[in-house]
PDB file of C-alpha atoms in Angstrom:
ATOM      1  CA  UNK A   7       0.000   0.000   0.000  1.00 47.00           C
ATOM      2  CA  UNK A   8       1.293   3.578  -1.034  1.00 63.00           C
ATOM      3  CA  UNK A   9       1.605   6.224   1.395  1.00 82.00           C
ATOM      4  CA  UNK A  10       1.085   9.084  -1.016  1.00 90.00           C
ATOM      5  CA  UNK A  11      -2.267   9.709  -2.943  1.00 91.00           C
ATOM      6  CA  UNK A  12      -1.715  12.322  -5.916  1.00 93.00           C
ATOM      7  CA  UNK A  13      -5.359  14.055  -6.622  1.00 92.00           C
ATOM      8  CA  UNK A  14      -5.063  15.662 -10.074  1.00 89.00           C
ATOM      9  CA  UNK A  15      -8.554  17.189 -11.693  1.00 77.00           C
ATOM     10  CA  UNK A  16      -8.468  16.296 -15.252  1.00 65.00           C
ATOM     11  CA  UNK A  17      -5.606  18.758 -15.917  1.00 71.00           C
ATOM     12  CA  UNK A  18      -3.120  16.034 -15.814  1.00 80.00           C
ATOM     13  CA  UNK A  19      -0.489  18.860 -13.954  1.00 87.00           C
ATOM     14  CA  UNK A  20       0.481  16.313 -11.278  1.00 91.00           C
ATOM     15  CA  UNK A  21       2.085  13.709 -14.155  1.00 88.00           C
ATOM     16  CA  UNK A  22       5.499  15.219 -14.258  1.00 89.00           C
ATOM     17  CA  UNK A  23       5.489  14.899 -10.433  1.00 90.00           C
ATOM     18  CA  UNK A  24       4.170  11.410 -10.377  1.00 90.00           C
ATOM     19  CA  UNK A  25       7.020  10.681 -12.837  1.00 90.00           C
ATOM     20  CA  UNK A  26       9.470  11.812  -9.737  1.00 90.00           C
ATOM     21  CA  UNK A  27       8.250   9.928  -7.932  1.00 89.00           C
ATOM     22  CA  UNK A  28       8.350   6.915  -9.571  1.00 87.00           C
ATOM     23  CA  UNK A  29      11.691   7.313 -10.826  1.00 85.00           C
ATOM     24  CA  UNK A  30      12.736   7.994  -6.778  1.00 82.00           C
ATOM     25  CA  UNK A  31      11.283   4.660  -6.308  1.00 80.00           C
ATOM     26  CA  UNK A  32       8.675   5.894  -3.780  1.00 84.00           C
ATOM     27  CA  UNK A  33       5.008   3.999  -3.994  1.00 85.00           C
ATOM     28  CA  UNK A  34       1.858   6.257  -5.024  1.00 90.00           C
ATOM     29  CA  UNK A  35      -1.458   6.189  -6.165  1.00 90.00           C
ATOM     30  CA  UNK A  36      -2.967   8.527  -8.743  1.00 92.00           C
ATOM     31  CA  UNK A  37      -6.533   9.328  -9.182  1.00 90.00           C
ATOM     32  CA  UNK A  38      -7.784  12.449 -11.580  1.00 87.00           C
ATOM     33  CA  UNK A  39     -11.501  11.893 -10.104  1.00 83.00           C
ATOM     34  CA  UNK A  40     -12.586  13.213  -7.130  1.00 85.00           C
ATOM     35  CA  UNK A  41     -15.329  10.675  -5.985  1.00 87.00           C
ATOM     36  CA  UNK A  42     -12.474   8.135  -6.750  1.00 88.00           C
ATOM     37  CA  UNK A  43     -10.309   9.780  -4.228  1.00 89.00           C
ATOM     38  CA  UNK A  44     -12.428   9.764  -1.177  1.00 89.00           C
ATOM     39  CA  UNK A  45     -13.495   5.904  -1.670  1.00 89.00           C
ATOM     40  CA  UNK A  46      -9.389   5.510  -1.823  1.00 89.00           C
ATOM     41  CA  UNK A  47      -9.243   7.652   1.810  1.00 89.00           C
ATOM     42  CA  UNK A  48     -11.740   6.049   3.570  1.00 87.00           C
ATOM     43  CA  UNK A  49     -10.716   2.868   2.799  1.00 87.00           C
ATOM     44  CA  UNK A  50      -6.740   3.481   2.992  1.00 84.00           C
ATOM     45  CA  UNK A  51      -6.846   6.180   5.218  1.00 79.00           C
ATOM     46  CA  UNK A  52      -4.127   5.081   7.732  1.00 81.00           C
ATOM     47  CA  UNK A  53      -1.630   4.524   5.538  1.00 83.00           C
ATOM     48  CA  UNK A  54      -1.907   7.365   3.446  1.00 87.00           C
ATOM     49  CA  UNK A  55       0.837  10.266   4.906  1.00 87.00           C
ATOM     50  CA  UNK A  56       0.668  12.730   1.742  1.00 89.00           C
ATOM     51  CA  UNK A  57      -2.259  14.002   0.013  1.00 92.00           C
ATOM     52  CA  UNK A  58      -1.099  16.060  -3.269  1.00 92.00           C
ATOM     53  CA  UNK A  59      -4.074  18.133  -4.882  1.00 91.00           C
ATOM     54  CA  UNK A  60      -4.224  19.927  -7.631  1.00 90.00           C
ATOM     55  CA  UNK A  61      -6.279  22.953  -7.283  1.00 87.00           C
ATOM     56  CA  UNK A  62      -7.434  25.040 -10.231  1.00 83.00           C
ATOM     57  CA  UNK A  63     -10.435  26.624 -10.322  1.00 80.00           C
ATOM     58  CA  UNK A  64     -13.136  27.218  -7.170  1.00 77.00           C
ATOM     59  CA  UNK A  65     -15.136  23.950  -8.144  1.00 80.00           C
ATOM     60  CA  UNK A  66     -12.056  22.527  -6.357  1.00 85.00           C
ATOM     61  CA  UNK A  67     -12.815  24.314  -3.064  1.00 88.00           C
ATOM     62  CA  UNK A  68     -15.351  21.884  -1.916  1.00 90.00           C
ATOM     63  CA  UNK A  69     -13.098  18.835  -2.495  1.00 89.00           C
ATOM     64  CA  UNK A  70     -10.525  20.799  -0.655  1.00 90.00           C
ATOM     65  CA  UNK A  71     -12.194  21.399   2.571  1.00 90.00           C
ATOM     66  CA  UNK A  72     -13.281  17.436   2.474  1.00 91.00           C
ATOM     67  CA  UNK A  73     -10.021  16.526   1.767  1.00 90.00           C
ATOM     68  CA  UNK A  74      -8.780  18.773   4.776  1.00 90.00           C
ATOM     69  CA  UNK A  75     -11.332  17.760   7.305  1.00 89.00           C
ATOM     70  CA  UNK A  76     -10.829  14.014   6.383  1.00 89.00           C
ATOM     71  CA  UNK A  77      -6.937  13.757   6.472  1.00 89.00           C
ATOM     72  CA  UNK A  78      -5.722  16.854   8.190  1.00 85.00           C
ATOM     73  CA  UNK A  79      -5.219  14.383  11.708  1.00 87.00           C
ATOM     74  CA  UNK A  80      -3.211  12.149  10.433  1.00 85.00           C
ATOM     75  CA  UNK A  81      -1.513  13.395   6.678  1.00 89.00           C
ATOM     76  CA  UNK A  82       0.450  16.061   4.635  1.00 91.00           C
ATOM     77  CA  UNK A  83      -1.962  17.810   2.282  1.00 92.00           C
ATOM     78  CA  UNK A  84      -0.076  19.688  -0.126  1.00 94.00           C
ATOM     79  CA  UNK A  85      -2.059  22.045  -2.556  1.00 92.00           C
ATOM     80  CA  UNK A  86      -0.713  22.376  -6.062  1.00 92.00           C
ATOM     81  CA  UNK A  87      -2.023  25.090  -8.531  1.00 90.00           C
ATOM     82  CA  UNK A  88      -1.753  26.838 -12.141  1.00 87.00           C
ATOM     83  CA  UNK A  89      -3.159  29.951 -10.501  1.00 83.00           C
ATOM     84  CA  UNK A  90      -2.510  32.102 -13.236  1.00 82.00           C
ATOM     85  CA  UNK A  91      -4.649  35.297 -11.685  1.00 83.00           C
ATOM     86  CA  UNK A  92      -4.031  34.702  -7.617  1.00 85.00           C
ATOM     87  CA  UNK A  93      -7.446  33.897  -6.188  1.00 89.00           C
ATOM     88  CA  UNK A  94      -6.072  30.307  -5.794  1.00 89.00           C
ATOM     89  CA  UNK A  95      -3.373  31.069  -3.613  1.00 89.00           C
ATOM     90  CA  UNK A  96      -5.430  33.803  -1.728  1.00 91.00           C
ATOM     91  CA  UNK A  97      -7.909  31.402  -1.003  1.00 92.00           C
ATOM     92  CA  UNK A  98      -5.376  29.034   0.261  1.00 90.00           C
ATOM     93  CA  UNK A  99      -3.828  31.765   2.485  1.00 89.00           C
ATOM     94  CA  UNK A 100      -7.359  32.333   3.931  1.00 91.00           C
ATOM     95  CA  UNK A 101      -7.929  28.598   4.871  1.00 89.00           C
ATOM     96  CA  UNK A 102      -4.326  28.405   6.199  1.00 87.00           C
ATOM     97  CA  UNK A 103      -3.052  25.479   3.956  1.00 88.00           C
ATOM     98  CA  UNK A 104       0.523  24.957   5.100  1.00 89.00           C
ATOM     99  CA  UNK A 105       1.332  23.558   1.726  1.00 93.00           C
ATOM    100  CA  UNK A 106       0.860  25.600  -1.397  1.00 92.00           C
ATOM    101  CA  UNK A 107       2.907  25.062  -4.357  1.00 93.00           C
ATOM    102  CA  UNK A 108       2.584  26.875  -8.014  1.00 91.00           C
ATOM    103  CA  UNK A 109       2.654  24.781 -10.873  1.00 89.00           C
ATOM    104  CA  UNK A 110       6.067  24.677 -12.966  1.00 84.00           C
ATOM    105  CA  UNK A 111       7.390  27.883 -11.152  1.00 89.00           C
ATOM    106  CA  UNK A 112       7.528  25.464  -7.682  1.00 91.00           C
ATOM    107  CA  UNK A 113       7.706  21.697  -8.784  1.00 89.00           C
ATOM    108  CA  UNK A 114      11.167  21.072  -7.890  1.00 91.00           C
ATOM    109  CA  UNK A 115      10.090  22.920  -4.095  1.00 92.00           C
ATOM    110  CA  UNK A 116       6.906  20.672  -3.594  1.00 91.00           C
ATOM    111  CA  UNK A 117       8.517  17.326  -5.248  1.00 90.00           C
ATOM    112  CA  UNK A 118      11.219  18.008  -1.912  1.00 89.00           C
ATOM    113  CA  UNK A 119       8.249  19.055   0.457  1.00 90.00           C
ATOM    114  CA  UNK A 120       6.895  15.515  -0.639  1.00 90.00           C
ATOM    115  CA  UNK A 121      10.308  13.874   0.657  1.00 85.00           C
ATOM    116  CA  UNK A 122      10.866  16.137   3.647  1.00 85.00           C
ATOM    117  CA  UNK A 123       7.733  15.030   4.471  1.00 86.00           C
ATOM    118  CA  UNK A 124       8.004  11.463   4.112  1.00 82.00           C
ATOM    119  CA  UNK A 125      11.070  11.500   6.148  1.00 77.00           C
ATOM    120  CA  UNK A 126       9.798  13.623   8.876  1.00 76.00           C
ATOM    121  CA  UNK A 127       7.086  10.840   9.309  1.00 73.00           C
ATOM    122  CA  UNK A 128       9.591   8.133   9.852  1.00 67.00           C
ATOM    123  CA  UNK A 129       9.350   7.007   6.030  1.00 72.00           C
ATOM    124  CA  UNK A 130      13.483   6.868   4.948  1.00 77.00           C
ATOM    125  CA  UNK A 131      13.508   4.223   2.572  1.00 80.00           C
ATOM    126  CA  UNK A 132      12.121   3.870  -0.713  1.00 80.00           C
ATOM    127  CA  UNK A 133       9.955   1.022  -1.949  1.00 79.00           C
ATOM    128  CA  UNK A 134      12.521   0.179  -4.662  1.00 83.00           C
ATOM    129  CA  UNK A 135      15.701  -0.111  -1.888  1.00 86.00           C
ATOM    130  CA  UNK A 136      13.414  -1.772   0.336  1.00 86.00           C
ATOM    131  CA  UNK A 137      12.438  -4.447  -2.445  1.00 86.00           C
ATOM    132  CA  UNK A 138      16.376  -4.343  -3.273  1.00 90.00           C
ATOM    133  CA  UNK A 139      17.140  -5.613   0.492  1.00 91.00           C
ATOM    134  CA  UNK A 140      14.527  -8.785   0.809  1.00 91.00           C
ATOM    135  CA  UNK A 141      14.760  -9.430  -2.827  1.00 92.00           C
ATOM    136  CA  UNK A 142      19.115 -10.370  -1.600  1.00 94.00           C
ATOM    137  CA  UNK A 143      18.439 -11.056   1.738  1.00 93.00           C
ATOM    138  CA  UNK A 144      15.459 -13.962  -0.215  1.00 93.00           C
ATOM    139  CA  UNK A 145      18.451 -15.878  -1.073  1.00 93.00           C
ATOM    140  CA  UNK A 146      19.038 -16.753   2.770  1.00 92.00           C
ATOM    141  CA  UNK A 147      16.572 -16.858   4.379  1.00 91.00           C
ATOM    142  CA  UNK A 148      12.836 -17.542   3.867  1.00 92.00           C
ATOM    143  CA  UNK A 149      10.888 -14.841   5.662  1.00 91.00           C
ATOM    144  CA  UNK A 150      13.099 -11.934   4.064  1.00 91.00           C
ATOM    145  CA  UNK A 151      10.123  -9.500   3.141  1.00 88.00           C
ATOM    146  CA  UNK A 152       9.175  -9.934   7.009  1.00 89.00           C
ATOM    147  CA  UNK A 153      12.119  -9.086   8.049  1.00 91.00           C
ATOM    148  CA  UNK A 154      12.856  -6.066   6.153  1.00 89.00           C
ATOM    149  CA  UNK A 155       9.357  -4.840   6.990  1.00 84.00           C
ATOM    150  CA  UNK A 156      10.282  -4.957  10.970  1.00 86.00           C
ATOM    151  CA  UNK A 157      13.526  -3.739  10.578  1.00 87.00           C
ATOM    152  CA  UNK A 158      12.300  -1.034   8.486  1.00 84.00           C
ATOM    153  CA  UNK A 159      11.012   1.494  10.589  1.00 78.00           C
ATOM    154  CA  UNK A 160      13.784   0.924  13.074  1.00 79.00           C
ATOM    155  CA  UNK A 161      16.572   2.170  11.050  1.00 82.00           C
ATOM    156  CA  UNK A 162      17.222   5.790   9.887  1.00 80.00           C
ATOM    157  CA  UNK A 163      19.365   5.195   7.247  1.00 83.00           C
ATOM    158  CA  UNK A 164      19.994   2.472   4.425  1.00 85.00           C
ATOM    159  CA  UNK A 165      23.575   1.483   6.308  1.00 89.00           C
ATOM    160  CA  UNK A 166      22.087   0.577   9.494  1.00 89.00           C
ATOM    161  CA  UNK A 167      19.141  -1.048   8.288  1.00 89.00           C
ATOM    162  CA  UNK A 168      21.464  -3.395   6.090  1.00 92.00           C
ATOM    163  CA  UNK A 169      23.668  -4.316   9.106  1.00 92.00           C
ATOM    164  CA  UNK A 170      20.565  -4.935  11.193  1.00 92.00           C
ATOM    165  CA  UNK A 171      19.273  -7.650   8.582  1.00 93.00           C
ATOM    166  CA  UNK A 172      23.254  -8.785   8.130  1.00 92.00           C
ATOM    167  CA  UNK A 173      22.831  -9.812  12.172  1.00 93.00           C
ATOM    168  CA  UNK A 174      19.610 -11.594  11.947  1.00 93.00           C
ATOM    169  CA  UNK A 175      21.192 -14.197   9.542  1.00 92.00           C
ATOM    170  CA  UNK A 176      22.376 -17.342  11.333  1.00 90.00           C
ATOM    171  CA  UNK A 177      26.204 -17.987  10.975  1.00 90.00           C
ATOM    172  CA  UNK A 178      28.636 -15.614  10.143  1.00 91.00           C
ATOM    173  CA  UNK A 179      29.511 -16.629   6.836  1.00 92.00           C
ATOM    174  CA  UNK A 180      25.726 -15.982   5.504  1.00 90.00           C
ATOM    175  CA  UNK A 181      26.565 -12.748   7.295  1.00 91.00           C
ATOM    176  CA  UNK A 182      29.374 -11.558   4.816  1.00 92.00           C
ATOM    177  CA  UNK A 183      27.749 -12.571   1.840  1.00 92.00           C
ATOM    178  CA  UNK A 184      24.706 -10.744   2.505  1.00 92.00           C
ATOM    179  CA  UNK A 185      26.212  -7.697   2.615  1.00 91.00           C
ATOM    180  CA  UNK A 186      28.924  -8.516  -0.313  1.00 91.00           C
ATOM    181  CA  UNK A 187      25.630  -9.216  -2.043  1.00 91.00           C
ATOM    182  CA  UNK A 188      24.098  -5.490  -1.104  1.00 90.00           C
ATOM    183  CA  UNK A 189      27.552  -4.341  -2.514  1.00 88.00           C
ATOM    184  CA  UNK A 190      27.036  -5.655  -5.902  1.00 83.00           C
TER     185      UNK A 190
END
């Protein structure tokens, strides 16, 4: 299950960032329909940590304030926007989004908000590294995936979490080549 939901109105403006994140190896879904977004909340609300919207017209403001009053406990909403003649962002200011971000002229600033974010909710690893680990760490023992998924949220940096997996491996030897293996 993802932890980040992107929300993009038919405009299609949140593509370039879902392409980020894909190529950063991080996990998301990505919904252009509104309806389609809140069935995805309420059913995956606790593991969602980042809600990305794009914002851009006021038909948008409803969705907004559900969006806020659904997640705001327990998840990042960041507001993304074309604004080209400032009522956007002036509405935003008013409702006291934390997390407004102007299309093209910001998408480099909200793309690191999304990973600031991600690591300031315990989230340091990517699903691709973490796939990486018990995809190597298969080839000795049997319950890899479990084990990376405990270890996981332990560990605060890709280092520490491959040591901590190295140690859980009977014998010494299986030890060494586990993490020759990572070195590969």
């Amino acid at each position: 299950m993802s932890t980040i939901l992107l929300i993009d109105d038919s405009t299609g403006i949140l593509a370039d960032t879902a392409k980020k994140l894909e190529q950063a190896g991080y996990k998301y879904n990505y919904v252009d329909d509104y309806k389609v977004a809140f069935n995805f909340l309420r059913l995956s609300r606790p593991s969602v940590q980042i809600v990305v919207v794009s914002l851009n017209n006021a038909l948008g403001y409803p969705m907004m304030r559900k969006v806020h009053s659904l997640m705001s406990d327990r998840a990042t909403i960041i507001v993304y926007s074309k604004d080209k003649d400032g009522a956007i962002s002036n509405w935003i200011a008013k409702q006291k989004f934390p997390f407004y971000f102007k299309h093209e002229e910001q998408a480099d600033e909200m793309f690191n908000s999304i990973k600031r974010s991600l690591f300031s909710k315990g989230q340091f690893f990517t699903h691709q590294q973490l796939l990486k680990l018990a995809r190597i760490l298969s080839k000795y023992t049997n319950q890899a995936q479990q084990m990376v998924k405990e270890a996981a949220p332990q560990s605060k940096s890709l280092q520490e979490l491959e040591h901590k997996l190295a140690r859980k491996l009977d014998g010494i030897d299986k030890q060494r080549r586990f993490l020759s293996d990572l070195q590969k």
